Structures are given as structure tokens and as C-alpha cells.
Short mmCIF file of C-alpha atoms in Angstrom, two decimals:
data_model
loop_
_atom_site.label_atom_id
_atom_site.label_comp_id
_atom_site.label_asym_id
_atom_site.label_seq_id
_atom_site.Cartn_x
_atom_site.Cartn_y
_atom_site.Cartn_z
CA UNK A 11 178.35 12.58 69.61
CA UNK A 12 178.77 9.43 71.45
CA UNK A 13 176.47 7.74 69.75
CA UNK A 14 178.47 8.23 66.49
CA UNK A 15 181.40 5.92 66.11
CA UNK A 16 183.27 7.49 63.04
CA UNK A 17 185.35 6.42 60.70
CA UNK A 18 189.22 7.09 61.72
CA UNK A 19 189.73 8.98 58.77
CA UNK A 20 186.58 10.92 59.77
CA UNK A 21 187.98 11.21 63.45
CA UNK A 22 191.67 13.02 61.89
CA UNK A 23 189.15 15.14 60.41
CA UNK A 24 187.58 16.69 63.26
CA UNK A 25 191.20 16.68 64.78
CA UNK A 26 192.07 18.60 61.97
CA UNK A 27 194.93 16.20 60.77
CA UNK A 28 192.61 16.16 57.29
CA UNK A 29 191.20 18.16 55.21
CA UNK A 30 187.51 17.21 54.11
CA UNK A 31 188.39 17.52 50.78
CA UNK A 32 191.06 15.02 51.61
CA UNK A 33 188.69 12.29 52.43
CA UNK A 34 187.68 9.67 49.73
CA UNK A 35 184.51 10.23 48.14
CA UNK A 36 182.79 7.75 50.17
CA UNK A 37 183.45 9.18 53.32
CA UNK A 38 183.19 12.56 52.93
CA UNK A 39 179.22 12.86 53.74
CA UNK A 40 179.74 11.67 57.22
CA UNK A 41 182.94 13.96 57.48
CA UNK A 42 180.62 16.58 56.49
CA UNK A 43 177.78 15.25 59.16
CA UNK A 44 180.56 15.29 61.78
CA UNK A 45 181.85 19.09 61.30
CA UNK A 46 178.34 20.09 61.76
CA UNK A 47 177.92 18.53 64.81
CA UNK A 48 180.90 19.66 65.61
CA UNK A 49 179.91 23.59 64.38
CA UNK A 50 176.56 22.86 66.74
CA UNK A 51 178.22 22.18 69.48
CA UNK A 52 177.97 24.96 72.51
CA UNK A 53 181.17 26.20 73.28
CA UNK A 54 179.73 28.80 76.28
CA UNK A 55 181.73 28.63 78.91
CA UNK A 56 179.51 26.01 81.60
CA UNK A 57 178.78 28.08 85.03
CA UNK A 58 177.19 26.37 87.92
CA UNK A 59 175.40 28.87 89.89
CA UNK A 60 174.12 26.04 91.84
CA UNK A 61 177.45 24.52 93.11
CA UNK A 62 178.63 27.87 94.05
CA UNK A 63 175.65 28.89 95.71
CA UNK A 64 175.78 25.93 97.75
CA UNK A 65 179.39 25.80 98.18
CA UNK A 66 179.44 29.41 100.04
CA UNK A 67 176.37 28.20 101.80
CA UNK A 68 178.24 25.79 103.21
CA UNK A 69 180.75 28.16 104.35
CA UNK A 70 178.50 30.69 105.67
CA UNK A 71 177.33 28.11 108.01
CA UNK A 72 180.44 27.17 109.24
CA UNK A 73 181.46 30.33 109.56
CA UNK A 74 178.11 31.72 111.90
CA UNK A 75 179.12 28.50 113.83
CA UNK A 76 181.83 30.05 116.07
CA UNK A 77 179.60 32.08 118.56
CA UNK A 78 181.95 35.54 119.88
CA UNK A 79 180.38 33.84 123.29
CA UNK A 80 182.99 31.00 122.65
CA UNK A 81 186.04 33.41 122.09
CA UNK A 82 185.66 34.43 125.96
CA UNK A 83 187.20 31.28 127.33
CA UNK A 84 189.57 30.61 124.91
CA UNK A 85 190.66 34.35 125.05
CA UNK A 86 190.37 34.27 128.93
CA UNK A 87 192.97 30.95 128.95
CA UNK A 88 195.35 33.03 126.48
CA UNK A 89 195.27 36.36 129.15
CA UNK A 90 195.60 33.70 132.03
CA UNK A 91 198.69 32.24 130.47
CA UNK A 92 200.05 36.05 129.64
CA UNK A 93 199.23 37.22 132.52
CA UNK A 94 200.52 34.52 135.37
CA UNK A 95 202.37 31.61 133.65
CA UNK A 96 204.42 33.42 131.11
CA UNK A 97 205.53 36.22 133.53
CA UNK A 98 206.25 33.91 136.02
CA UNK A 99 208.36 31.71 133.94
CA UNK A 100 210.23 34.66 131.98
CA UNK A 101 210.88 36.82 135.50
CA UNK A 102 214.24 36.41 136.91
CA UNK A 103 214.69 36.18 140.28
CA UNK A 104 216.94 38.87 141.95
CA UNK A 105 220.47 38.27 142.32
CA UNK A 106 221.50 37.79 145.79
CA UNK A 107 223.74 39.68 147.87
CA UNK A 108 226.04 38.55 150.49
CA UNK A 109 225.81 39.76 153.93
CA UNK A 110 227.62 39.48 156.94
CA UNK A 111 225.04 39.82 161.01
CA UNK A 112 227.45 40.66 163.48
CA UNK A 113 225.87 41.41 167.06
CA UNK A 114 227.49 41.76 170.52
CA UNK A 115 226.27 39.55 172.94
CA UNK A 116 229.04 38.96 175.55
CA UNK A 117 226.79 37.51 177.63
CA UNK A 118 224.47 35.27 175.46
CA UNK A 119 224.48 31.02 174.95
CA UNK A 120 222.55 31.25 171.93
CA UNK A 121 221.79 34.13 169.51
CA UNK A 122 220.22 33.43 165.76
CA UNK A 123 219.08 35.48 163.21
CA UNK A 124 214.78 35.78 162.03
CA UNK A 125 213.26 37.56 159.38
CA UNK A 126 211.09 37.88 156.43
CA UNK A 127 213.93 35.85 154.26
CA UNK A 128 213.74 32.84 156.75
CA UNK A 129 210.09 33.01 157.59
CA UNK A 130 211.04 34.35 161.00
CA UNK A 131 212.01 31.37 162.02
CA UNK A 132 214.20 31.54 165.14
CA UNK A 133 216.02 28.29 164.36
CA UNK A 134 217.04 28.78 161.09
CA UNK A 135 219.59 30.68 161.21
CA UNK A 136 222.15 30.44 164.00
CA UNK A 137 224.78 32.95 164.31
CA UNK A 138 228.34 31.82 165.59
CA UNK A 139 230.47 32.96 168.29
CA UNK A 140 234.01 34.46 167.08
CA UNK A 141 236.24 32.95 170.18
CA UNK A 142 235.71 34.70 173.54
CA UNK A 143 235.13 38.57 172.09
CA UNK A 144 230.62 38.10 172.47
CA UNK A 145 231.27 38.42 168.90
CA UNK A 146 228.43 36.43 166.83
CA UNK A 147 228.14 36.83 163.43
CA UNK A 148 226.67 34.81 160.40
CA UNK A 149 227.08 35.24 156.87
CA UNK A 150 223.89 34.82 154.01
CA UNK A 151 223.22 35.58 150.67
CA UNK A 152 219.95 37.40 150.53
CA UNK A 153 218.17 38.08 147.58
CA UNK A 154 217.56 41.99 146.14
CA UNK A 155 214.91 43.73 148.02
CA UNK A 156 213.96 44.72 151.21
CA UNK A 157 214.07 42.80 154.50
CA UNK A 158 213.07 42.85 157.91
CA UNK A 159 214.88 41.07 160.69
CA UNK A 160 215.83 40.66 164.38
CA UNK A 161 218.14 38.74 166.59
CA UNK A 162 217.21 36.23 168.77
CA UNK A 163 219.24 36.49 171.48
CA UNK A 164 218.89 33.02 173.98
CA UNK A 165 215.63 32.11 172.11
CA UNK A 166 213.75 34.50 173.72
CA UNK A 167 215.23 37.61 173.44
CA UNK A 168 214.49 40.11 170.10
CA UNK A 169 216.81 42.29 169.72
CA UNK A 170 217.36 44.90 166.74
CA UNK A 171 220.37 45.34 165.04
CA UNK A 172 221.91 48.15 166.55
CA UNK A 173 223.80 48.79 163.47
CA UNK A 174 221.25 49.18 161.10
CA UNK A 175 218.03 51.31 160.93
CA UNK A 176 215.13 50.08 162.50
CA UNK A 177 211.29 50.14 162.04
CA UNK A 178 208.68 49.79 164.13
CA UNK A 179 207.37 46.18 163.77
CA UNK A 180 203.79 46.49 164.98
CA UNK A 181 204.01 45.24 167.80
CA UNK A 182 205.49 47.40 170.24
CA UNK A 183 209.23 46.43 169.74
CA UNK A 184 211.26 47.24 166.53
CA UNK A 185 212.70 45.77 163.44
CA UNK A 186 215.86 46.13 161.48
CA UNK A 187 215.71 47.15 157.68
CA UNK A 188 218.06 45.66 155.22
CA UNK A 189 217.77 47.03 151.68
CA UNK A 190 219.76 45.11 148.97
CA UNK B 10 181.79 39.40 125.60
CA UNK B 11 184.19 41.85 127.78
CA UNK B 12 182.12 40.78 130.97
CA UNK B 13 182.60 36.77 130.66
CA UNK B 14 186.21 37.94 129.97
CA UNK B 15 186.59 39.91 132.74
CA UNK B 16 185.13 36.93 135.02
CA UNK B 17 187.84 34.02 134.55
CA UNK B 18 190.78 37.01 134.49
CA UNK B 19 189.71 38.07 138.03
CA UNK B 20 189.34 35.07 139.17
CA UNK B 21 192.88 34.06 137.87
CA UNK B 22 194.53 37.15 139.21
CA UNK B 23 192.77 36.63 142.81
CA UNK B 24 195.40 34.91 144.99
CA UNK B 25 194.64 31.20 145.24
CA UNK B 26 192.76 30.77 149.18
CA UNK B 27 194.85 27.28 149.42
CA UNK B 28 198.17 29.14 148.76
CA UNK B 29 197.51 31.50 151.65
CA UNK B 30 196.54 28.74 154.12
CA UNK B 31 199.47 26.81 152.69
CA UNK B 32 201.98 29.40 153.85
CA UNK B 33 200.32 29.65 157.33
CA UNK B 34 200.07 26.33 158.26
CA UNK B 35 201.16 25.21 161.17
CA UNK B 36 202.79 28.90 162.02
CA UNK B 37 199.47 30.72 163.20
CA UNK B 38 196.46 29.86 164.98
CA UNK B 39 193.56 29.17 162.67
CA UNK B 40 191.82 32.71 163.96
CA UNK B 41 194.35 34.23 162.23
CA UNK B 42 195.08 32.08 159.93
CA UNK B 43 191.37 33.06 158.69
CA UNK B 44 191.85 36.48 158.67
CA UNK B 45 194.64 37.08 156.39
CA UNK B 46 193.00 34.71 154.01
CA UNK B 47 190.04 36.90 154.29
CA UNK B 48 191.95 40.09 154.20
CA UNK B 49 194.67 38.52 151.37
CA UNK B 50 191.77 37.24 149.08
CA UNK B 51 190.30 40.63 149.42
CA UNK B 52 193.15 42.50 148.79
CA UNK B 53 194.33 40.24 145.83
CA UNK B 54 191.35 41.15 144.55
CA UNK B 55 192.08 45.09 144.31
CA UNK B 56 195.63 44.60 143.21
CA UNK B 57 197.15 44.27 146.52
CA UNK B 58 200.19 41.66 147.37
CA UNK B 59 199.77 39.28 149.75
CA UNK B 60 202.87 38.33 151.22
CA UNK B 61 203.04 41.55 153.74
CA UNK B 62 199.95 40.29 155.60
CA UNK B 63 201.20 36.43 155.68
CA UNK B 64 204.54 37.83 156.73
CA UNK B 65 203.36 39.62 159.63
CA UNK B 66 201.25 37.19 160.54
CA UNK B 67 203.59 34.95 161.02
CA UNK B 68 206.41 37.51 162.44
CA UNK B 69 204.16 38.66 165.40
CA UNK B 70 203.36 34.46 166.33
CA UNK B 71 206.50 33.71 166.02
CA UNK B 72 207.29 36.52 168.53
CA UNK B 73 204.71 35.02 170.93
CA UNK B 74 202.40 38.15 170.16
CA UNK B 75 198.62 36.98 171.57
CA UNK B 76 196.51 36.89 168.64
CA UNK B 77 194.44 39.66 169.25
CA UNK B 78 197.18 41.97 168.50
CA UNK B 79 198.95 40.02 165.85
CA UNK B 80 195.37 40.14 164.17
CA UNK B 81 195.27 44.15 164.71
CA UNK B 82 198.68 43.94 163.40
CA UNK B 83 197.74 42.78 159.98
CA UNK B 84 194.77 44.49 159.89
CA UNK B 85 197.04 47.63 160.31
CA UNK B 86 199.39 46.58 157.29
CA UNK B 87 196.14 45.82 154.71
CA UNK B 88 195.26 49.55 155.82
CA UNK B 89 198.77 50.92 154.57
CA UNK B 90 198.83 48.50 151.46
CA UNK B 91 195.35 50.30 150.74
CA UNK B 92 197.08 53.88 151.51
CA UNK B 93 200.10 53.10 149.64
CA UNK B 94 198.05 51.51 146.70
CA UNK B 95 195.88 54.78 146.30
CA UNK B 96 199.14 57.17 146.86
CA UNK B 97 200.46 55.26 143.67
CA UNK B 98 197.64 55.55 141.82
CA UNK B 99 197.45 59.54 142.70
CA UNK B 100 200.69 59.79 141.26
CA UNK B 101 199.77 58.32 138.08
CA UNK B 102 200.97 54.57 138.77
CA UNK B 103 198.87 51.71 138.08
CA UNK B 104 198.66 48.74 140.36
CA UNK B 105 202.52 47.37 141.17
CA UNK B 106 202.51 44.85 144.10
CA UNK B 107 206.10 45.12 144.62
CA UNK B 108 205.84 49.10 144.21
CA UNK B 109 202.77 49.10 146.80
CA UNK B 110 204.57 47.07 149.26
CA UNK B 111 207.24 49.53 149.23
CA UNK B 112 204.99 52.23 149.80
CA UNK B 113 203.52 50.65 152.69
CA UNK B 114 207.24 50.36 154.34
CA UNK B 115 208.07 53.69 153.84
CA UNK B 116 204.68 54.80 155.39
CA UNK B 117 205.63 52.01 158.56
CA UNK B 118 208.73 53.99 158.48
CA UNK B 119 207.25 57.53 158.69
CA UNK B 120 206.49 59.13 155.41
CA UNK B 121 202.96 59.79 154.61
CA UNK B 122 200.90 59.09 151.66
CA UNK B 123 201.41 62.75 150.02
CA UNK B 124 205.39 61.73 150.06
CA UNK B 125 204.45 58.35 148.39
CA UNK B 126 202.56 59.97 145.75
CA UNK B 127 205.40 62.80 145.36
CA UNK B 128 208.17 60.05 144.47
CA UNK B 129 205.44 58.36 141.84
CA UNK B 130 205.16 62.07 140.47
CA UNK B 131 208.82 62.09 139.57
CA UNK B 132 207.52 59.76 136.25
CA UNK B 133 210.15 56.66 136.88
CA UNK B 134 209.63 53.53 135.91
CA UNK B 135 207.91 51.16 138.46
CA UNK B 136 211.69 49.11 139.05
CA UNK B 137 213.58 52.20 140.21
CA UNK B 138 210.28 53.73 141.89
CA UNK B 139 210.29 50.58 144.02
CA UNK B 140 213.94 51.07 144.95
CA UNK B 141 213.45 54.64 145.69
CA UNK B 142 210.33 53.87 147.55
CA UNK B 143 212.51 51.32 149.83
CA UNK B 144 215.29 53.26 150.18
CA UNK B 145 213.21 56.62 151.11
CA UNK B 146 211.81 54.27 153.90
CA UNK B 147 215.52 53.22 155.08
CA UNK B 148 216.32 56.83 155.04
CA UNK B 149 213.33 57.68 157.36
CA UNK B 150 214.39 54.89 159.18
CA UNK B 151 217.96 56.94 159.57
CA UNK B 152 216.23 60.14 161.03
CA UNK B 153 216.48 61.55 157.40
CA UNK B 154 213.23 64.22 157.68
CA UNK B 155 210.62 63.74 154.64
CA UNK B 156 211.03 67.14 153.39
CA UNK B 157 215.25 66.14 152.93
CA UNK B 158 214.06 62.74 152.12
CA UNK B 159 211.70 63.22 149.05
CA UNK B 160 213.98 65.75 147.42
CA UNK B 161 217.38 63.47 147.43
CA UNK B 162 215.29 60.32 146.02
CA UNK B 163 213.23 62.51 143.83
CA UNK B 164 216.60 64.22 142.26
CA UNK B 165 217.85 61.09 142.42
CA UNK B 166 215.38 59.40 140.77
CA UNK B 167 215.13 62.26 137.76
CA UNK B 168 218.62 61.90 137.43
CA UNK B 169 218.30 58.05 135.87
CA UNK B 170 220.93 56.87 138.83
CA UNK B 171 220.97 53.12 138.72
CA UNK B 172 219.65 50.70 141.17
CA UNK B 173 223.49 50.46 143.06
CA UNK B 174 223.37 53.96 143.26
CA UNK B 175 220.05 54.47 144.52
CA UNK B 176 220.94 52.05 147.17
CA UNK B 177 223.77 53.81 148.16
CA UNK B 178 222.25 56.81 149.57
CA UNK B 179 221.21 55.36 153.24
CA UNK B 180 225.09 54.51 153.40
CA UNK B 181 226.07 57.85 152.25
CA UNK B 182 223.90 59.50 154.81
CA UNK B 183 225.10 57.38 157.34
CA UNK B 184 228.71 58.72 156.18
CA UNK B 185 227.99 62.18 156.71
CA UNK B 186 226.04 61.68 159.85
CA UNK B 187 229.29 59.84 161.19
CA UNK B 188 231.08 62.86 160.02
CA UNK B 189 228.70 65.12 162.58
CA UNK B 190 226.01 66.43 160.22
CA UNK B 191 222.47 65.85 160.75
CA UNK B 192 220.18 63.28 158.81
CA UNK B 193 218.48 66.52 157.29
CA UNK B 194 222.10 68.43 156.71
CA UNK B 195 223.28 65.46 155.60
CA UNK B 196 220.52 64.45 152.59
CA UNK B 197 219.93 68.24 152.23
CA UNK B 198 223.77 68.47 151.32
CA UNK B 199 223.67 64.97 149.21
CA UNK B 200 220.80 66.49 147.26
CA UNK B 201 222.37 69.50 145.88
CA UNK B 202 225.16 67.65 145.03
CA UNK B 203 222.98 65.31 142.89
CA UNK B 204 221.10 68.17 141.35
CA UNK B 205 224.45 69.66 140.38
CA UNK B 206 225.27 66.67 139.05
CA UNK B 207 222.17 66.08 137.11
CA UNK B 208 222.89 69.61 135.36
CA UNK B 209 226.47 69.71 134.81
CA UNK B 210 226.79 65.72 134.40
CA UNK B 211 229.16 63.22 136.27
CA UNK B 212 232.79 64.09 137.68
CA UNK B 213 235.52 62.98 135.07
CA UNK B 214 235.63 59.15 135.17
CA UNK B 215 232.18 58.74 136.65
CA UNK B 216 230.32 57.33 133.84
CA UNK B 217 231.15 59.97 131.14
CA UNK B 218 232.91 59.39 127.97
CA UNK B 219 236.53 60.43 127.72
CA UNK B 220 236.00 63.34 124.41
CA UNK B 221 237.94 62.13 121.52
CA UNK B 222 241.62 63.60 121.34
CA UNK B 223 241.87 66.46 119.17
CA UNK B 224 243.17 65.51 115.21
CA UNK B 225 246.83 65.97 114.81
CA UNK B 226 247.26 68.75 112.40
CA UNK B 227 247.98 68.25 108.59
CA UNK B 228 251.68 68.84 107.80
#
């Protein structure tokens, strides 16, 4: 139809703005010429089998491109994060308890406290004398749990808390237990 | 698929050799030093904490222990994380660090593994089994007998007590024992009164709701 250039008349025609019979007599033979092209013209709806075809090729390649080989990794990073980061960031840590050493030690210069909260570090944690009594005591705030400790008496001496029960610490001496 | 999984989890969950040698530095002699790291990356591996072996390590050099026997010493403690691990696991509880660690205290303390895997029988959840793990190794500590000892923690375990209260118990023991019982008399007696408690419910104002008053009556 392109290669037709009809008449305007001719073209409210086909638009149906005419009738054919309204058309003057001179144009009604290529009015009549255009509703049969018109009429001829296939009005089946158009399918591409091609374009789909290669369309879901397409996808069907992308899709065999992610190898269950390559899910291990990402999966293994996800677990990892599950796992060790996220616990570790969502756990709180256990409230801590105040607690008062006292120990006896009329006779010592020095006495300090060691355990599994300080590392057993004999330094850490001095106790102080109360006066003249060979009272020493020292006041921390552990956290919840379980702990193992010992006075060290002159920085030598380890000596269990005799008011507390007491483990045996491997080694042929003993160890206080503190549960919080 | 489940196999190149499983590799970069294990290897994620196994404790990190530089962290071990981190903790260690400077406070034990590289002999031993090498050993926990050994025995910790090993363990780590199972399911087993760490910190017990690093903390003795460093406990018995900081006592001035020769190494030999500080390294006996934590050989001794992977042994009862491995007993207390298994124990756990016999009584249906999958790997807990902070649960296995409190196993392997209250074996130090004089339970055996049997008593371990009769607490993680009583069904509680891995929190309160870890208390009542620790403070069943306090109470062996106290002289408490493990007979006495597994029966108050179990009842009190069954009987949902809190944390506090759990942690009570080595107190309350130590109240009666002041009083002239024995540890045994004195957990045997604690016991019943829990299990009486767990049946007939908490003395007035211990816990229990106050019932409603009673309606007035319609005039």
C-alpha cells in the first residue's frame, strides 16, 4: 500500500469517515481499488517463532551458566558470617558481678589476687591492707561464669581462699572456685 | 557440593593458630606454647574450646610449674574436655563449648562422666545446663557427694529455677552445713524440698500469682 498515494477523500474512505458511495464519480474506482487492498490484507495475528526461540535460548544459556560448584563459596561465606561474625556481634557479654577477696594475712607485705579473669597475673590485682587487723581485701566486678583463682601472698606464696571451695589445680596445690 | 561446603566451614570454625600463639606470648615457653596450639587446633577441630588449655597453660607458668608438668597439665585438661564433650553428647547434647568446659570442671572437681551425662539427661537447655554443670562442680567442691549432688541440680534443673537460683544452691549448702548437717544431709534435705516444691509450686509470695479476690455478691 505504500506505493499508493491516495486521494484524501479516498484516504477518509478507508478510515471509514466516507462512504464509497459518497465519493464523486471520478474517484470512486480507486476508492473501490483501495477497499480491496484493504479486504486482501492479512489480518493473522504475526508470531515470531524465531525471536522467541532465540530469546529463551538466550536465557537457557545464562541460566546453565551458574555452575552449583560456584554456590559452595558463596554459600560457605554466608555460613561463615552466620556462624562466627553474626553470633559474635549479636552475643551479649555477661553482666558482671561485684565481689569483695578478703584474706588474713597478719603477717604478709604484699598479697594480690590471680586468676583466670586476670590472666593469672600476680601483679594485677593487688589487694589492700584494712589498717593493722592482716585484713586485705580487694573489690572487682567479674563477669558471669566460673572462675578460678588464688592469692599471692608476698609474690611467692599461693594460697587458696580459705573461704571458698577449692579445686585441685593440676599441679599439686589447689584452686578456689568462684561461680557468678 | 556438600563436601566443598563442608571444607571452608571447618576451616572457619577451627580456632585461628595465630590467636592461640597470640594469647601465649610472652607467658609460656615456646615448648608449650607449641603444644596447646597443637592440642587447641586439634580440639577446635572436634568442637572443643580452647581457652581451658591456654588458661592452664599459662596458670601453671605463672606458678613457676617446670614445663614438663605444666605440659602434662594441659594434656590432662584436653583429656577431660574430650570426656566431658562425649558425656554431653551421651546425654543427647550437641557440641556446646561453654557447656563442655563446664563439664570438664565438674569432672576436675570430682564427678565422673556418667554424672555429666545424667544432668544433660534432665533435657535443659544448654544456658541453664551450663550453670548446673558449674554449680554441681562448686558443690563437689563443698564435699556435697555425687549421688546428693546430681539429684538437687537435676530437680533443680526440671523445676525451670532461674540462673540466680541455680546459683544459690552452693550458698545454701554452705548454710546448712554451718548449721551442723553434712554436705550429703544438707543437699539431700535441699532436694526434697525442691521436689516438693516442683509438685505443689512456690510458697505464697515466691513467684506465684496472688488468685483473684472472689466477686462481691449481687445485691
Amino acid at each position: 500500500m505504500s506505493d499508493h498515494d491516495f486521494h484524501p477523500l479516498v484516504k477518509q474512505l478507508l478510515d471509514g469517515d466516507l462512504t464509497l458511495a459518497e465519493l464523486p464519480a471520478e474517484l470512486r474506482a480507486e476508492g473501490e481499488e483501495a477497499l480491496r487492498l484493504l479486504a486482501a490484507a492479512d489480518r493473522t495475528p504475526v508470531s515470531m517463532p524465531a525471536v522467541t526461540w532465540r530469546v529463551m535460548a538466550a536465557l537457557e544459556r545464562r541460566r546453565r551458566r551458574i555452575r552449583p560448584w560456584l554456590l559452595a563459596p558463596a554459600l560457605a561465606i554466608a555460613a561463615a558470617f552466620i556462624l562466627w561474625i553474626w553470633p559474635a556481634r549479636l552475643t551479649a557479654p555477661p553482666p558482671l558481678v561485684t565481689v569483695r577477696f578478703v584474706l588474713v594475712a597478719p603477717d604478709a607485705k604484699a598479697v594480690s589476687l590471680a586468676g583466670t579473669f586476670n590472666q593469672w597475673d600476680a601483679h594485677a590485682t593487688p589487694l589492700v591492707r584494712a589498717g593493722a587487723t592482716g585484713v586485705w581485701t580487694a573489690t572487682l566486678s567479674l563477669p558471669a561464669g566460673q572462675h578460678q583463682y588464688a592469692f599471692v601472698v608476698d609474690g611467692q606464696r599461693w594460697v587458696p581462699d580459705p573461704g571458698a571451695p577449692a579445686v585441685d589445680d593440676g599441679f599439686g596445690r589447689r584452686n578456689s572456685v568462684l561461680t557468678l | 557440593m556438600l563436601t566443598l561446603l563442608a571444607v571452608p566451614l571447618t576451616l572457619l570454625t577451627i580456632q585461628q593458630p595465630g590467636a592461640i600463639a597470640q594469647r601465649l606470648a610472652g607467658r609460656v615457653s615456646p615448648n608449650v606454647a607449641a603444644l596447646v596450639e597443637q592440642l587447641g587446633t586439634a580440639g577446635s577441630a572436634r568442637g572443643l574450646p580452647v581457652d581451658p588449655l591456654i588458661q592452664k597453660a599459662i596458670e601453671g607458668s605463672a606458678k613457676g610449674i617446670p614445663d614438663d608438668r605444666v605440659a602434662a597439665a594441659v594434656r590432662r585438661v584436653a583429656t577431660l574436655l574430650d570426656t566431658a564433650a562425649a558425656a554431653l553428647r551421651e546425654g543427647g547434647l550437641a557440641s556446646d563449648t561453654l557447656a563442655i568446659t563446664a563439664g570438664a570442671f565438674a569432672i576436675t572437681a570430682g564427678l565422673s562422666a556418667n554424672d555429666i551425662t545424667a544432668l544433660a539427661r534432665v533435657g535443659a537447655r544448654p544456658q541453664a545446663l551450663t550453670v548446673g554443670l558449674r554449680v554441681a562442680g562448686t558443690l563437689a567442691a563443698l564435699g556435697v557427694p555425687p549421688a546428693e549432688n546430681i539429684a538437687l541440680v537435676s530437680v533443680s534443673l526440671r523445676s525451670g529455677k532461674s540462673a540466680a537460683d541455680l546459683l544459690l544452691l552452693p550458698a545454701d549448702v554452705e548454710s546448712e552445713v554451718a548449721k551442723g548437717l553434712t554436705p550429703a544431709a544438707a543437699a539431700a534435705g535441699l532436694s526434697r524440698a525442691a521436689a516438693a516444691q516442683a509438685r505443689h509450686g512456690p510458697p505464697p509470695g515466691h513467684g506465684q500469682e496472688r488468685p483473684h479476690p472472689p466477686a462481691p455478691p449481687h445485691p
